Amino acid sequence: MTLSARPLRLTTDQADFEPRFRERLHWSADTDAEVEQRVAAILADVQKRGDAAVLEYTRRFDGLDAASVGALELTPAELKAAFEALPADQREALQAAAARVRSYHEAQRRASGESWSYRDADGTLLGQKVTPLDRVGIYVPGGKAAYPSSVLMNAIPAHVAGVGEIIMVVPTPRGEKNPLVLAAAHVAGVSRAFTLGGAQAVAALAYGTATVPRVDKITGPGNAYVASAKRRVFGQVGIDMIAGPSEILVLADGSTPADWVAMDLFSQAEHDELAQSVLLCPDASYLDRVQAEIDRLLPQMPRAAIIAASLNGRGALIQTRNMEEACAISNRIAPEHLEIASSEPGRWEPLLRHAGAIFLGSYTSESLGDYCAGPNHVLPTSSTARFSSPLGVYDFQKRSSLIEVSESGAQTLGRIASVLAHGEGLQAHARAAEMRLKGGA
Amino acid sequence: MTLSARPLRLTTDQADFEPRFRERLHWSADTDAEVEQRVAAILADVQKRGDAAVLEYTRRFDGLDAASVGALELTPAELKAAFEALPADQREALQAAAARVRSYHEAQRRASGESWSYRDADGTLLGQKVTPLDRVGIYVPGGKAAYPSSVLMNAIPAHVAGVGEIIMVVPTPRGEKNPLVLAAAHVAGVSRAFTLGGAQAVAALAYGTATVPRVDKITGPGNAYVASAKRRVFGQVGIDMIAGPSEILVLADGSTPADWVAMDLFSQAEHDELAQSVLLCPDASYLDRVQAEIDRLLPQMPRAAIIAASLNGRGALIQTRNMEEACAISNRIAPEHLEIASSEPGRWEPLLRHAGAIFLGSYTSESLGDYCAGPNHVLPTSSTARFSSPLGVYDFQKRSSLIEVSESGAQTLGRIASVLAHGEGLQAHARAAEMRLKGGA
């Protein structure tokens, strides 16, 4: 059977554009009641029985039989050995990627993650102290979606933030370890690592067991069980986000080689069948050329079946009236990855308000950003770029407000606070302010 | 009957300190299954029937009968009139507080909320673009806990961030409007306001109805129904946090007048019976003096019953070995409000890692911070200061990574990305990078 990939072809001036566009975009994170119930039971059990429960679920779900949770810990020596056993080009690529990711996140910390304060006219000090989290947990998926680059993208910002301890968990079904994941943990400087996965790993990190230390925040992607567990432990610990399928939106003015753009659409589609690749362009003939490149290149791809399923089920090539309209549609979608495949990317970038990451110009393929340009590849999906941000140093820091009111400041502020507190019927608040007034209250 | 308030008295060197301390700190945000189910039904109904459902629940829960949701909108003229009808001292206090809160949050935006970028050696541009959210919803509780100061603390950071539209909802049971809340909405520059509350208000903001516009994020405190609804719509929209009972922890070296500290403990306790006030001090005689002031001042307080219930049920006066130990215990608690009632607050502040806000020195009563010092009074509760931050300008902004790879940069980065992508079995990622290499691939 010959595979074909035919993304939905639309033009914004067709009469039924709006409903067909909406239908194609629709994705619902409906939670499965059975998954919810099983996860709730696993969390409660790990909270109650600790290591014993973790061991039991690991045996049942990962087919991994261990005498103790301690036996599931990967030693630093083992991580290092995995790194050293890699071919030289992989070792060097991992290190080069890590260095660039580190340097970008250091710039991020300097730009937006430092403590600050000032004194006002009456000597009162105001500011914020920025401090790293004490201990974080990083969930790394195992099996078919085991991505060493995700280890770097989660652990390095935590490191740059100054987190004291970074605990990695990664499931190893039937004991199968991914050497690149272990090597990445070595390169990224993970503090401890356990071959645990699923809701039981999330529970161990959130509540702590005799062996697995309790963390303050859990980041990293996972399957439906992991997502449900993270949502449930939120509040007990911090979490990053609940990721949906990955998405790319390409805005093209026709100046980028059509095969480059076709391959960029593939690189999102190859993640999984639910991934979404959308191309917006005012030039119908360019859309034809991209479709022709899709047809030509698809048979060359080892993951052609996944790519075809994704493009046929969720992909779209949309002809817009002009680039301005393409930008407006992009803002409605708020895509995770947004490529401006244009000879004048700086012209369109200011029009783009919502996106996880913006890739400017023909040379900036999403895959360069995924691995090694420097910025984080953990990005908001499913339109959440309307209100959330790439994973960053700020996710591994928290802020404490600093207030030092001078004796003189207490006179001015005390009078204001007293009026407002009485207005709210909170007399102790008012009295506490009034007591600091000269002459007392 | 004479009320008495006796916070639990402990010393860290008593044999059973640890279990008794833990027991006193314990607070569980156990969710009520019935509340959960009712909220799920309300959300689904509003999503399906929109305005009609919102009207029906408002009638049922708030005893408020309106012809349409539009009739529940408060006009800008009504907000302005509420402001103008206030006594002069309240008008001035609201404006003075708003000005200080605005100026603090402007400093916050300059310090940590601006876009940044740099070019690396081969001309590749990397950075982050910081943009405001388009539209946010602010939930303001009605009834007994209607706090105008909360309107300022939610709306002003949104304004400073540059949010386009700020939609306030506030329940007005049986039509009873709080003039200070309306006036604060005027002062803070809320764009639109509706007299809606409960899960139905959260649903209207999250999904949008014919009358209430859909927002990108919902902030602000509420009762169990509101908290449950916010947790459920998280992902569809952003939310700030799920707040637990309010807490204060005072570290005292004995240099602050004991009645000031007693009143600061009251000012937390008067919020509600579950609020927690804790005092840590190495000096037993100072703890005695604070207890004596509690006894003396309690009968003077209009909210004495709530204060007594809170202090008896959840309060503690703890004698520590020294100030260093007091700081260590404070870090375990990670309190929402942390007062350093000391003549040398700068000596202890660096030891304090986890707190929502730190109030330094005897003149800095928490109540000054609550109303008008400038920093936000929406702070992480229930130990979540371990991983989260005060509400701030950053909560109303989001970030998009910017990447513009130069032709020369694509040569270096392309080789690294290609190796790593092949290592992960993602060949389209590899090909997309290789196509940008000179000579192609």
PDB file of C-alpha atoms in Angstrom, chain A residues 51-288:
ATOM      1  CA  ASP A  51       8.352   2.193  48.989  1.00  0.00           C
ATOM      2  CA  ALA A  52       6.348  -1.048  49.206  1.00  0.00           C
ATOM      3  CA  ALA A  53       3.602   0.373  46.998  1.00  0.00           C
ATOM      4  CA  VAL A  54       6.094   1.916  44.553  1.00  0.00           C
ATOM      5  CA  LEU A  55       7.843  -1.456  44.173  1.00  0.00           C
ATOM      6  CA  GLU A  56       4.589  -3.279  43.633  1.00  0.00           C
ATOM      7  CA  TYR A  57       3.351  -0.929  40.867  1.00  0.00           C
ATOM      8  CA  THR A  58       6.758  -0.966  39.191  1.00  0.00           C
ATOM      9  CA  ARG A  59       6.609  -4.749  39.124  1.00  0.00           C
ATOM     10  CA  ARG A  60       3.057  -4.721  37.781  1.00  0.00           C
ATOM     11  CA  PHE A  61       3.274  -1.942  35.172  1.00  0.00           C
ATOM     12  CA  ASP A  62       6.938  -2.022  34.108  1.00  0.00           C
ATOM     13  CA  GLY A  63       7.605  -5.735  34.543  1.00  0.00           C
ATOM     14  CA  LEU A  64      10.561  -4.784  36.693  1.00  0.00           C
ATOM     15  CA  ASP A  65      11.267  -6.914  39.745  1.00  0.00           C
ATOM     16  CA  ALA A  66      13.546  -5.358  42.353  1.00  0.00           C
ATOM     17  CA  ALA A  67      14.332  -6.204  45.970  1.00  0.00           C
ATOM     18  CA  SER A  68      13.963  -2.569  47.030  1.00  0.00           C
ATOM     19  CA  VAL A  69      13.412   0.906  45.613  1.00  0.00           C
ATOM     20  CA  GLY A  70      17.061   1.523  46.461  1.00  0.00           C
ATOM     21  CA  ALA A  71      18.002  -1.138  43.920  1.00  0.00           C
ATOM     22  CA  LEU A  72      16.218   0.967  41.266  1.00  0.00           C
ATOM     23  CA  GLU A  73      18.516   3.930  41.793  1.00  0.00           C
ATOM     24  CA  LEU A  74      20.982   4.635  39.003  1.00  0.00           C
ATOM     25  CA  THR A  75      24.382   5.520  40.431  1.00  0.00           C
ATOM     26  CA  PRO A  76      26.373   8.524  39.173  1.00  0.00           C
ATOM     27  CA  ALA A  77      28.982   5.986  38.012  1.00  0.00           C
ATOM     28  CA  GLU A  78      26.390   4.252  35.848  1.00  0.00           C
ATOM     29  CA  LEU A  79      25.286   7.544  34.280  1.00  0.00           C
ATOM     30  CA  LYS A  80      28.898   8.466  33.605  1.00  0.00           C
ATOM     31  CA  ALA A  81      29.659   5.064  32.107  1.00  0.00           C
ATOM     32  CA  ALA A  82      26.674   5.430  29.760  1.00  0.00           C
ATOM     33  CA  PHE A  83      28.069   8.759  28.586  1.00  0.00           C
ATOM     34  CA  GLU A  84      31.558   7.395  28.065  1.00  0.00           C
ATOM     35  CA  ALA A  85      30.301   4.410  26.105  1.00  0.00           C
ATOM     36  CA  LEU A  86      28.618   6.643  23.495  1.00  0.00           C
ATOM     37  CA  PRO A  87      30.155   7.185  20.043  1.00  0.00           C
ATOM     38  CA  ALA A  88      32.261  10.349  19.960  1.00  0.00           C
ATOM     39  CA  ASP A  89      29.836  12.310  17.738  1.00  0.00           C
ATOM     40  CA  GLN A  90      26.957  11.715  20.171  1.00  0.00           C
ATOM     41  CA  ARG A  91      29.101  12.657  23.167  1.00  0.00           C
ATOM     42  CA  GLU A  92      30.177  15.864  21.498  1.00  0.00           C
ATOM     43  CA  ALA A  93      26.683  16.725  20.278  1.00  0.00           C
ATOM     44  CA  LEU A  94      25.227  16.235  23.770  1.00  0.00           C
ATOM     45  CA  GLN A  95      27.896  18.443  25.290  1.00  0.00           C
ATOM     46  CA  ALA A  96      27.584  21.140  22.648  1.00  0.00           C
ATOM     47  CA  ALA A  97      23.800  21.203  23.031  1.00  0.00           C
ATOM     48  CA  ALA A  98      24.104  21.340  26.828  1.00  0.00           C
ATOM     49  CA  ALA A  99      26.556  24.237  26.644  1.00  0.00           C
ATOM     50  CA  ARG A 100      24.254  26.285  24.399  1.00  0.00           C
ATOM     51  CA  VAL A 101      21.158  25.540  26.489  1.00  0.00           C
ATOM     52  CA  ARG A 102      23.090  26.528  29.609  1.00  0.00           C
ATOM     53  CA  SER A 103      24.323  29.787  28.161  1.00  0.00           C
ATOM     54  CA  TYR A 104      20.831  30.803  26.985  1.00  0.00           C
ATOM     55  CA  HIS A 105      19.311  30.066  30.374  1.00  0.00           C
ATOM     56  CA  GLU A 106      22.067  31.997  32.119  1.00  0.00           C
ATOM     57  CA  ALA A 107      21.115  35.007  29.999  1.00  0.00           C
ATOM     58  CA  GLN A 108      17.502  34.408  30.954  1.00  0.00           C
ATOM     59  CA  ARG A 109      18.360  34.421  34.645  1.00  0.00           C
ATOM     60  CA  ARG A 110      20.314  37.657  34.314  1.00  0.00           C
ATOM     61  CA  ALA A 111      17.492  39.303  32.339  1.00  0.00           C
ATOM     62  CA  SER A 112      14.560  38.344  34.513  1.00  0.00           C
ATOM     63  CA  GLY A 113      15.516  36.223  37.506  1.00  0.00           C
ATOM     64  CA  GLU A 114      17.548  38.366  39.884  1.00  0.00           C
ATOM     65  CA  SER A 115      16.517  39.884  43.208  1.00  0.00           C
ATOM     66  CA  TRP A 116      15.765  43.615  43.226  1.00  0.00           C
ATOM     67  CA  SER A 117      14.835  46.309  45.711  1.00  0.00           C
ATOM     68  CA  TYR A 118      14.587  50.056  46.123  1.00  0.00           C
ATOM     69  CA  ARG A 119      13.962  52.575  48.902  1.00  0.00           C
ATOM     70  CA  ASP A 120      11.206  55.133  48.584  1.00  0.00           C
ATOM     71  CA  ALA A 121      11.401  58.757  49.729  1.00  0.00           C
ATOM     72  CA  ASP A 122      10.687  58.004  53.394  1.00  0.00           C
ATOM     73  CA  GLY A 123      13.296  55.237  53.603  1.00  0.00           C
ATOM     74  CA  THR A 124      10.968  52.264  53.237  1.00  0.00           C
ATOM     75  CA  LEU A 125      12.587  49.344  51.418  1.00  0.00           C
ATOM     76  CA  LEU A 126      10.542  47.400  48.860  1.00  0.00           C
ATOM     77  CA  GLY A 127      11.585  44.592  46.558  1.00  0.00           C
ATOM     78  CA  GLN A 128      11.646  40.902  45.814  1.00  0.00           C
ATOM     79  CA  LYS A 129      14.139  38.255  46.755  1.00  0.00           C
ATOM     80  CA  VAL A 130      14.477  35.527  44.138  1.00  0.00           C
ATOM     81  CA  THR A 131      15.572  32.113  45.414  1.00  0.00           C
ATOM     82  CA  PRO A 132      15.909  28.689  43.830  1.00  0.00           C
ATOM     83  CA  LEU A 133      13.687  25.778  44.768  1.00  0.00           C
ATOM     84  CA  ASP A 134      15.338  23.343  47.168  1.00  0.00           C
ATOM     85  CA  ARG A 135      14.615  20.123  45.300  1.00  0.00           C
ATOM     86  CA  VAL A 136      12.829  19.281  42.048  1.00  0.00           C
ATOM     87  CA  GLY A 137      11.760  16.106  40.296  1.00  0.00           C
ATOM     88  CA  ILE A 138      12.107  15.593  36.558  1.00  0.00           C
ATOM     89  CA  TYR A 139       9.894  13.069  34.851  1.00  0.00           C
ATOM     90  CA  VAL A 140      11.487  11.600  31.723  1.00  0.00           C
ATOM     91  CA  PRO A 141       9.316   9.301  29.611  1.00  0.00           C
ATOM     92  CA  GLY A 142      10.704   5.873  28.759  1.00  0.00           C
ATOM     93  CA  GLY A 143       9.855   3.561  25.915  1.00  0.00           C
ATOM     94  CA  LYS A 144       9.165   4.934  22.411  1.00  0.00           C
ATOM     95  CA  ALA A 145       9.234   8.607  23.380  1.00  0.00           C
ATOM     96  CA  ALA A 146      12.467   8.584  25.413  1.00  0.00           C
ATOM     97  CA  TYR A 147      14.116  11.860  24.516  1.00  0.00           C
ATOM     98  CA  PRO A 148      17.568  12.652  25.919  1.00  0.00           C
ATOM     99  CA  SER A 149      17.112  16.258  24.774  1.00  0.00           C
ATOM    100  CA  SER A 150      14.230  16.548  27.264  1.00  0.00           C
ATOM    101  CA  VAL A 151      16.610  15.633  30.086  1.00  0.00           C
ATOM    102  CA  LEU A 152      18.793  18.607  29.124  1.00  0.00           C
ATOM    103  CA  MET A 153      15.818  20.949  28.688  1.00  0.00           C
ATOM    104  CA  ASN A 154      14.405  20.168  32.148  1.00  0.00           C
ATOM    105  CA  ALA A 155      17.575  19.737  34.203  1.00  0.00           C
ATOM    106  CA  ILE A 156      19.701  22.606  32.887  1.00  0.00           C
ATOM    107  CA  PRO A 157      17.300  25.474  33.738  1.00  0.00           C
ATOM    108  CA  ALA A 158      16.932  23.939  37.212  1.00  0.00           C
ATOM    109  CA  HIS A 159      20.702  23.914  37.561  1.00  0.00           C
ATOM    110  CA  VAL A 160      21.066  27.469  36.317  1.00  0.00           C
ATOM    111  CA  ALA A 161      18.393  28.556  38.806  1.00  0.00           C
ATOM    112  CA  GLY A 162      20.521  27.047  41.569  1.00  0.00           C
ATOM    113  CA  VAL A 163      18.230  24.191  42.604  1.00  0.00           C
ATOM    114  CA  GLY A 164      19.949  22.140  45.291  1.00  0.00           C
ATOM    115  CA  GLU A 165      18.903  18.679  44.207  1.00  0.00           C
ATOM    116  CA  ILE A 166      17.503  17.431  40.905  1.00  0.00           C
ATOM    117  CA  ILE A 167      15.864  13.998  41.086  1.00  0.00           C
ATOM    118  CA  MET A 168      15.175  12.282  37.764  1.00  0.00           C
ATOM    119  CA  VAL A 169      12.720   9.433  37.307  1.00  0.00           C
ATOM    120  CA  VAL A 170      12.539   7.431  34.075  1.00  0.00           C
ATOM    121  CA  PRO A 171      10.605   4.226  33.540  1.00  0.00           C
ATOM    122  CA  THR A 172      12.627   1.320  32.136  1.00  0.00           C
ATOM    123  CA  PRO A 173      10.051  -1.260  31.102  1.00  0.00           C
ATOM    124  CA  ARG A 174      11.497  -4.757  31.595  1.00  0.00           C
ATOM    125  CA  GLY A 175      14.776  -3.132  32.640  1.00  0.00           C
ATOM    126  CA  GLU A 176      15.497  -1.654  29.206  1.00  0.00           C
ATOM    127  CA  LYS A 177      17.611   1.464  29.698  1.00  0.00           C
ATOM    128  CA  ASN A 178      18.130   4.126  27.042  1.00  0.00           C
ATOM    129  CA  PRO A 179      21.885   4.913  27.070  1.00  0.00           C
ATOM    130  CA  LEU A 180      21.393   8.408  25.597  1.00  0.00           C
ATOM    131  CA  VAL A 181      18.947   9.305  28.379  1.00  0.00           C
ATOM    132  CA  LEU A 182      21.410   8.124  31.023  1.00  0.00           C
ATOM    133  CA  ALA A 183      24.241   9.981  29.315  1.00  0.00           C
ATOM    134  CA  ALA A 184      22.142  13.160  29.132  1.00  0.00           C
ATOM    135  CA  ALA A 185      21.477  12.876  32.878  1.00  0.00           C
ATOM    136  CA  HIS A 186      25.236  12.777  33.390  1.00  0.00           C
ATOM    137  CA  VAL A 187      25.846  15.790  31.134  1.00  0.00           C
ATOM    138  CA  ALA A 188      23.008  17.823  32.663  1.00  0.00           C
ATOM    139  CA  GLY A 189      24.205  17.110  36.214  1.00  0.00           C
ATOM    140  CA  VAL A 190      21.169  15.324  37.608  1.00  0.00           C
ATOM    141  CA  SER A 191      21.684  14.698  41.353  1.00  0.00           C
ATOM    142  CA  ARG A 192      19.949  11.322  41.665  1.00  0.00           C
ATOM    143  CA  ALA A 193      18.046   9.097  39.243  1.00  0.00           C
ATOM    144  CA  PHE A 194      15.541   6.269  39.723  1.00  0.00           C
ATOM    145  CA  THR A 195      14.154   3.865  37.128  1.00  0.00           C
ATOM    146  CA  LEU A 196      10.562   4.574  38.086  1.00  0.00           C
ATOM    147  CA  GLY A 197       7.668   5.790  35.999  1.00  0.00           C
ATOM    148  CA  GLY A 198       3.921   6.306  35.844  1.00  0.00           C
ATOM    149  CA  ALA A 199       1.667   7.676  38.560  1.00  0.00           C
ATOM    150  CA  GLN A 200       3.700   5.811  41.186  1.00  0.00           C
ATOM    151  CA  ALA A 201       6.826   7.808  40.315  1.00  0.00           C
ATOM    152  CA  VAL A 202       4.895  11.087  40.512  1.00  0.00           C
ATOM    153  CA  ALA A 203       3.466  10.026  43.882  1.00  0.00           C
ATOM    154  CA  ALA A 204       6.908   9.078  45.232  1.00  0.00           C
ATOM    155  CA  LEU A 205       8.279  12.500  44.268  1.00  0.00           C
ATOM    156  CA  ALA A 206       5.268  14.430  45.598  1.00  0.00           C
ATOM    157  CA  TYR A 207       4.939  12.679  48.968  1.00  0.00           C
ATOM    158  CA  GLY A 208       8.416  11.253  49.423  1.00  0.00           C
ATOM    159  CA  THR A 209       9.082   7.654  50.523  1.00  0.00           C
ATOM    160  CA  ALA A 210      11.815   6.159  52.700  1.00  0.00           C
ATOM    161  CA  THR A 211      14.009   6.018  49.587  1.00  0.00           C
ATOM    162  CA  VAL A 212      12.768   8.687  47.174  1.00  0.00           C
ATOM    163  CA  PRO A 213      13.068  12.215  48.588  1.00  0.00           C
ATOM    164  CA  ARG A 214      10.045  14.499  48.488  1.00  0.00           C
ATOM    165  CA  VAL A 215      10.468  17.329  45.968  1.00  0.00           C
ATOM    166  CA  ASP A 216       9.001  20.834  45.731  1.00  0.00           C
ATOM    167  CA  LYS A 217       8.071  20.739  42.046  1.00  0.00           C
ATOM    168  CA  ILE A 218       7.706  18.141  39.297  1.00  0.00           C
ATOM    169  CA  THR A 219       8.345  18.967  35.638  1.00  0.00           C
ATOM    170  CA  GLY A 220       8.436  16.938  32.458  1.00  0.00           C
ATOM    171  CA  PRO A 221       6.012  15.261  30.064  1.00  0.00           C
ATOM    172  CA  GLY A 222       4.358  11.867  30.396  1.00  0.00           C
ATOM    173  CA  ASN A 223       1.408   9.736  29.346  1.00  0.00           C
ATOM    174  CA  ALA A 224      -2.212  10.087  30.504  1.00  0.00           C
ATOM    175  CA  TYR A 225      -1.447   8.488  33.894  1.00  0.00           C
ATOM    176  CA  VAL A 226       1.445  10.836  34.542  1.00  0.00           C
ATOM    177  CA  ALA A 227      -0.576  13.868  33.435  1.00  0.00           C
ATOM    178  CA  SER A 228      -3.466  12.916  35.685  1.00  0.00           C
ATOM    179  CA  ALA A 229      -1.129  12.286  38.627  1.00  0.00           C
ATOM    180  CA  LYS A 230       0.589  15.652  38.162  1.00  0.00           C
ATOM    181  CA  ARG A 231      -2.745  17.448  38.076  1.00  0.00           C
ATOM    182  CA  ARG A 232      -3.769  15.710  41.299  1.00  0.00           C
ATOM    183  CA  VAL A 233      -0.596  16.440  43.287  1.00  0.00           C
ATOM    184  CA  PHE A 234      -0.619  20.107  42.176  1.00  0.00           C
ATOM    185  CA  GLY A 235      -0.752  22.214  45.334  1.00  0.00           C
ATOM    186  CA  GLN A 236       1.144  19.616  47.359  1.00  0.00           C
ATOM    187  CA  VAL A 237       4.012  20.315  44.939  1.00  0.00           C
ATOM    188  CA  GLY A 238       4.362  22.650  41.981  1.00  0.00           C
ATOM    189  CA  ILE A 239       4.022  21.293  38.443  1.00  0.00           C
ATOM    190  CA  ASP A 240       5.036  22.763  35.097  1.00  0.00           C
ATOM    191  CA  MET A 241       2.141  22.176  32.752  1.00  0.00           C
ATOM    192  CA  ILE A 242      -0.041  19.445  31.331  1.00  0.00           C
ATOM    193  CA  ALA A 243       1.148  19.047  27.755  1.00  0.00           C
ATOM    194  CA  GLY A 244      -1.142  18.221  24.863  1.00  0.00           C
ATOM    195  CA  PRO A 245      -0.061  17.018  21.387  1.00  0.00           C
ATOM    196  CA  SER A 246       2.802  18.956  19.819  1.00  0.00           C
ATOM    197  CA  GLU A 247       2.038  21.587  17.143  1.00  0.00           C
ATOM    198  CA  ILE A 248       3.792  23.643  14.494  1.00  0.00           C
ATOM    199  CA  LEU A 249       2.408  26.560  12.542  1.00  0.00           C
ATOM    200  CA  VAL A 250       4.395  27.867   9.580  1.00  0.00           C
ATOM    201  CA  LEU A 251       3.745  31.348   8.171  1.00  0.00           C
ATOM    202  CA  ALA A 252       5.218  31.411   4.680  1.00  0.00           C
ATOM    203  CA  ASP A 253       5.582  34.210   2.170  1.00  0.00           C
ATOM    204  CA  GLY A 254       6.895  31.789  -0.439  1.00  0.00           C
ATOM    205  CA  SER A 255      10.585  32.666  -0.129  1.00  0.00           C
ATOM    206  CA  THR A 256      11.686  29.505   1.711  1.00  0.00           C
ATOM    207  CA  PRO A 257      12.428  26.385  -0.384  1.00  0.00           C
ATOM    208  CA  ALA A 258       9.236  24.312  -0.395  1.00  0.00           C
ATOM    209  CA  ASP A 259      11.062  21.110   0.577  1.00  0.00           C
ATOM    210  CA  TRP A 260      12.439  22.779   3.709  1.00  0.00           C
ATOM    211  CA  VAL A 261       8.934  23.716   4.797  1.00  0.00           C
ATOM    212  CA  ALA A 262       7.552  20.270   3.926  1.00  0.00           C
ATOM    213  CA  MET A 263      10.239  18.686   6.102  1.00  0.00           C
ATOM    214  CA  ASP A 264       9.479  21.098   8.957  1.00  0.00           C
ATOM    215  CA  LEU A 265       5.822  20.024   8.800  1.00  0.00           C
ATOM    216  CA  PHE A 266       7.000  16.380   8.858  1.00  0.00           C
ATOM    217  CA  SER A 267       9.236  16.983  11.847  1.00  0.00           C
ATOM    218  CA  GLN A 268       6.207  17.879  13.935  1.00  0.00           C
ATOM    219  CA  ALA A 269       3.988  15.197  12.430  1.00  0.00           C
ATOM    220  CA  GLU A 270       6.495  12.418  13.121  1.00  0.00           C
ATOM    221  CA  HIS A 271       6.064  12.877  16.900  1.00  0.00           C
ATOM    222  CA  ASP A 272       2.680  11.189  16.937  1.00  0.00           C
ATOM    223  CA  GLU A 273      -0.598  10.807  15.086  1.00  0.00           C
ATOM    224  CA  LEU A 274      -2.228  13.604  17.099  1.00  0.00           C
ATOM    225  CA  ALA A 275       0.507  16.148  16.394  1.00  0.00           C
ATOM    226  CA  GLN A 276      -0.639  19.131  14.343  1.00  0.00           C
ATOM    227  CA  SER A 277       1.174  20.791  11.401  1.00  0.00           C
ATOM    228  CA  VAL A 278      -0.391  23.858   9.802  1.00  0.00           C
ATOM    229  CA  LEU A 279       0.934  26.024   6.981  1.00  0.00           C
ATOM    230  CA  LEU A 280      -0.476  29.499   6.252  1.00  0.00           C
ATOM    231  CA  CYS A 281       0.481  31.257   3.034  1.00  0.00           C
ATOM    232  CA  PRO A 282      -1.127  33.851   0.730  1.00  0.00           C
ATOM    233  CA  ASP A 283       0.304  32.122  -2.370  1.00  0.00           C
ATOM    234  CA  ALA A 284      -1.743  29.171  -3.683  1.00  0.00           C
ATOM    235  CA  SER A 285       1.034  27.993  -5.997  1.00  0.00           C
ATOM    236  CA  TYR A 286       3.456  27.813  -3.067  1.00  0.00           C
ATOM    237  CA  LEU A 287       0.987  25.619  -1.192  1.00  0.00           C
ATOM    238  CA  ASP A 288       0.859  23.388  -4.290  1.00  0.00           C
TER     239      ASP A 288
END
